[in-house]
Amino acid sequence: KLNFRIQIKHNLLHSDYARYEAFHGQAGFITYGINAGGIKLNPEQYREDSSLRARGGNTQAEHPIAAPLRAILQEANSKGKRPPVSSFNHCGMAFAFHSPDVKGILLGVSRLQQLEDSLRFYTAITTYDYQDLYQRLKNLYVQYAGKV
């Protein structure tokens, strides 16, 4: 039997998972693009060299998914006894990690600090239960995928 992985773009705004339905349950998927092009929860978090700005995105206005995400995080972080979820990256990582057939997440970090933060949160999602967060993110994906 061939052991293989398929790389898919998979985030809160877009996922290629359905495109590979013939391989569901057979292949492991490696996700990339979990930050959806560099979206932040607050426009003040964008740096001059931000990924979203480099792609021509508007870093002055709040992204439409940011406010609903902050509400989800407020509820998720009230659960206690687990590290808080504090960024779009954390949301994207939790969404990918708990998605069916996902066997890995490619990180496209540009700074060491981002890598360290991602690795800390990866340790958290492999240690603590974030299924409630995943369910809320999955519902949000249904609302926003392909619409913003």
mmCIF file of C-alpha atoms in Angstrom:
data_model
loop_
_atom_site.group_PDB
_atom_site.id
_atom_site.type_symbol
_atom_site.label_atom_id
_atom_site.label_comp_id
_atom_site.label_asym_id
_atom_site.label_seq_id
_atom_site.Cartn_x
_atom_site.Cartn_y
_atom_site.Cartn_z
ATOM 1 C CA LYS A 1 0.000 0.000 0.000
ATOM 2 C CA LEU A 2 1.293 3.423 -0.928
ATOM 3 C CA ASN A 3 1.787 5.714 2.062
ATOM 4 C CA PHE A 4 1.432 9.312 0.906
ATOM 5 C CA ARG A 5 0.382 12.800 1.966
ATOM 6 C CA ILE A 6 -1.508 15.468 0.055
ATOM 7 C CA GLN A 7 -0.740 19.129 0.687
ATOM 8 C CA ILE A 8 -3.869 21.301 0.858
ATOM 9 C CA LYS A 9 -4.633 24.935 1.528
ATOM 10 C CA HIS A 10 -6.857 24.842 4.591
ATOM 11 C CA ASN A 11 -7.931 27.787 6.722
ATOM 12 C CA LEU A 12 -11.011 29.536 8.100
ATOM 13 C CA LEU A 13 -11.768 31.210 4.760
ATOM 14 C CA HIS A 14 -10.848 28.502 2.233
ATOM 15 C CA SER A 15 -10.199 24.771 2.183
ATOM 16 C CA ASP A 16 -9.228 22.388 -0.598
ATOM 17 C CA TYR A 17 -10.103 19.333 1.518
ATOM 18 C CA ALA A 18 -13.396 18.635 -0.312
ATOM 19 C CA ARG A 19 -11.581 18.668 -3.657
ATOM 20 C CA TYR A 20 -9.752 15.490 -2.648
ATOM 21 C CA GLU A 21 -12.817 13.566 -1.456
ATOM 22 C CA ALA A 22 -11.655 10.414 -3.258
ATOM 23 C CA PHE A 23 -8.714 10.287 -0.826
ATOM 24 C CA HIS A 24 -10.601 10.984 2.415
ATOM 25 C CA GLY A 25 -9.726 8.317 4.941
ATOM 26 C CA GLN A 26 -6.899 7.001 2.732
ATOM 27 C CA ALA A 27 -4.286 9.745 2.612
ATOM 28 C CA GLY A 28 -3.031 12.039 5.282
ATOM 29 C CA PHE A 29 -3.312 15.721 4.495
ATOM 30 C CA ILE A 30 -0.670 18.342 5.228
ATOM 31 C CA THR A 31 -2.224 21.784 5.554
ATOM 32 C CA TYR A 32 -0.710 25.123 4.637
ATOM 33 C CA GLY A 33 -2.040 28.677 4.589
ATOM 34 C CA ILE A 34 -3.533 28.434 8.074
ATOM 35 C CA ASN A 35 -3.154 32.210 8.553
ATOM 36 C CA ALA A 36 -5.292 32.989 5.485
ATOM 37 C CA GLY A 37 -2.705 35.326 4.017
ATOM 38 C CA GLY A 38 -1.707 36.976 7.282
ATOM 39 C CA ILE A 39 -5.027 38.119 8.786
ATOM 40 C CA LYS A 40 -4.794 39.613 12.280
ATOM 41 C CA LEU A 41 -7.525 39.899 14.915
ATOM 42 C CA ASN A 42 -6.871 43.636 15.230
ATOM 43 C CA PRO A 43 -5.660 46.045 12.498
ATOM 44 C CA GLU A 44 -3.186 47.564 14.990
ATOM 45 C CA GLN A 45 -1.270 44.255 14.988
ATOM 46 C CA TYR A 46 -0.136 44.624 11.360
ATOM 47 C CA ARG A 47 3.521 45.458 10.873
ATOM 48 C CA GLU A 48 4.876 47.465 7.948
ATOM 49 C CA ASP A 49 6.173 44.251 6.392
ATOM 50 C CA SER A 50 3.031 42.180 7.072
ATOM 51 C CA SER A 51 2.111 39.333 4.723
ATOM 52 C CA LEU A 52 -1.366 40.732 4.147
ATOM 53 C CA ARG A 53 0.006 44.127 3.132
ATOM 54 C CA ALA A 54 2.553 42.452 0.805
ATOM 55 C CA ARG A 55 -0.346 40.643 -0.902
ATOM 56 C CA GLY A 56 -2.216 43.915 -1.430
ATOM 57 C CA GLY A 57 -4.670 43.393 1.424
ATOM 58 C CA ASN A 58 -6.149 46.232 3.440
ATOM 59 C CA THR A 59 -4.370 46.401 6.788
ATOM 60 C CA GLN A 60 -6.176 49.580 7.854
ATOM 61 C CA ALA A 61 -9.632 48.006 8.174
ATOM 62 C CA GLU A 62 -10.668 45.147 10.389
ATOM 63 C CA HIS A 63 -11.226 41.894 8.502
ATOM 64 C CA PRO A 64 -14.911 40.782 8.635
ATOM 65 C CA ILE A 65 -14.018 37.522 10.401
ATOM 66 C CA ALA A 66 -12.065 39.262 13.204
ATOM 67 C CA ALA A 67 -14.981 40.309 15.449
ATOM 68 C CA PRO A 68 -16.696 36.888 15.405
ATOM 69 C CA LEU A 69 -13.315 35.258 16.080
ATOM 70 C CA ARG A 70 -12.661 37.492 19.082
ATOM 71 C CA ALA A 71 -16.071 36.489 20.498
ATOM 72 C CA ILE A 72 -15.228 32.810 19.992
ATOM 73 C CA LEU A 73 -11.854 33.304 21.690
ATOM 74 C CA GLN A 74 -13.412 35.077 24.644
ATOM 75 C CA GLU A 75 -15.658 32.064 25.228
ATOM 76 C CA ALA A 76 -12.900 29.516 24.537
ATOM 77 C CA ASN A 77 -10.519 31.255 26.920
ATOM 78 C CA SER A 78 -13.109 31.292 29.713
ATOM 79 C CA LYS A 79 -12.865 27.485 29.917
ATOM 80 C CA GLY A 80 -9.684 27.754 31.995
ATOM 81 C CA LYS A 81 -7.192 24.974 32.694
ATOM 82 C CA ARG A 82 -5.631 25.268 29.245
ATOM 83 C CA PRO A 83 -3.383 27.855 27.575
ATOM 84 C CA PRO A 84 -5.322 30.735 26.006
ATOM 85 C CA VAL A 85 -5.901 31.130 22.289
ATOM 86 C CA SER A 86 -4.720 34.618 21.379
ATOM 87 C CA SER A 87 -4.167 34.987 17.632
ATOM 88 C CA PHE A 88 -5.512 34.171 14.195
ATOM 89 C CA ASN A 89 -2.562 31.791 13.881
ATOM 90 C CA HIS A 90 -3.726 29.863 16.957
ATOM 91 C CA CYS A 91 -7.237 29.658 15.494
ATOM 92 C CA GLY A 92 -5.929 28.435 12.149
ATOM 93 C CA MET A 93 -3.713 25.880 13.836
ATOM 94 C CA ALA A 94 -6.553 24.536 16.021
ATOM 95 C CA PHE A 95 -8.872 24.398 12.990
ATOM 96 C CA ALA A 96 -6.314 22.456 10.947
ATOM 97 C CA PHE A 97 -5.167 20.183 13.777
ATOM 98 C CA HIS A 98 -8.679 18.910 14.562
ATOM 99 C CA SER A 99 -9.826 18.634 10.932
ATOM 100 C CA PRO A 100 -10.390 15.134 9.523
ATOM 101 C CA ASP A 101 -7.415 13.343 7.953
ATOM 102 C CA VAL A 102 -4.929 16.127 8.800
ATOM 103 C CA LYS A 103 -1.530 14.612 9.568
ATOM 104 C CA GLY A 104 0.577 17.772 9.607
ATOM 105 C CA ILE A 105 0.646 21.552 9.394
ATOM 106 C CA LEU A 106 3.187 23.509 7.352
ATOM 107 C CA LEU A 107 4.178 26.726 9.082
ATOM 108 C CA GLY A 108 5.093 29.704 6.921
ATOM 109 C CA VAL A 109 6.698 31.854 9.579
ATOM 110 C CA SER A 110 8.858 34.856 8.754
ATOM 111 C CA ARG A 111 10.309 35.447 12.213
ATOM 112 C CA LEU A 112 11.720 33.230 14.954
ATOM 113 C CA GLN A 113 9.183 34.648 17.425
ATOM 114 C CA GLN A 114 6.327 33.369 15.217
ATOM 115 C CA LEU A 115 7.863 29.897 15.109
ATOM 116 C CA GLU A 116 8.309 29.809 18.886
ATOM 117 C CA ASP A 117 4.707 30.939 19.422
ATOM 118 C CA SER A 118 3.427 28.322 16.954
ATOM 119 C CA LEU A 119 5.410 25.551 18.632
ATOM 120 C CA ARG A 120 4.132 26.582 22.087
ATOM 121 C CA PHE A 121 0.547 26.526 20.860
ATOM 122 C CA TYR A 122 1.087 23.220 19.045
ATOM 123 C CA THR A 123 2.197 21.748 22.369
ATOM 124 C CA ALA A 124 -0.994 23.136 23.931
ATOM 125 C CA ILE A 125 -3.349 21.633 21.320
ATOM 126 C CA THR A 126 -1.638 18.254 21.607
ATOM 127 C CA THR A 127 -1.865 18.356 25.419
ATOM 128 C CA TYR A 128 -5.249 19.973 26.169
ATOM 129 C CA ASP A 129 -8.748 19.525 24.754
ATOM 130 C CA TYR A 130 -9.677 22.263 22.264
ATOM 131 C CA GLN A 131 -12.517 20.347 20.536
ATOM 132 C CA ASP A 132 -15.043 22.978 21.658
ATOM 133 C CA LEU A 133 -12.982 25.657 19.936
ATOM 134 C CA TYR A 134 -12.707 23.528 16.796
ATOM 135 C CA GLN A 135 -16.497 23.109 16.627
ATOM 136 C CA ARG A 136 -17.017 26.884 16.882
ATOM 137 C CA LEU A 137 -14.322 27.515 14.248
ATOM 138 C CA LYS A 138 -15.892 24.904 11.967
ATOM 139 C CA ASN A 139 -19.244 26.711 12.230
ATOM 140 C CA LEU A 140 -17.519 30.016 11.490
ATOM 141 C CA TYR A 141 -15.831 28.449 8.439
ATOM 142 C CA VAL A 142 -19.257 27.447 7.082
ATOM 143 C CA GLN A 143 -20.398 31.081 7.421
ATOM 144 C CA TYR A 144 -17.329 32.746 5.894
ATOM 145 C CA ALA A 145 -15.618 30.307 3.503
ATOM 146 C CA GLY A 146 -15.316 31.841 0.070
ATOM 147 C CA LYS A 147 -17.377 34.898 1.038
ATOM 148 C CA VAL A 148 -14.750 37.423 2.158
#
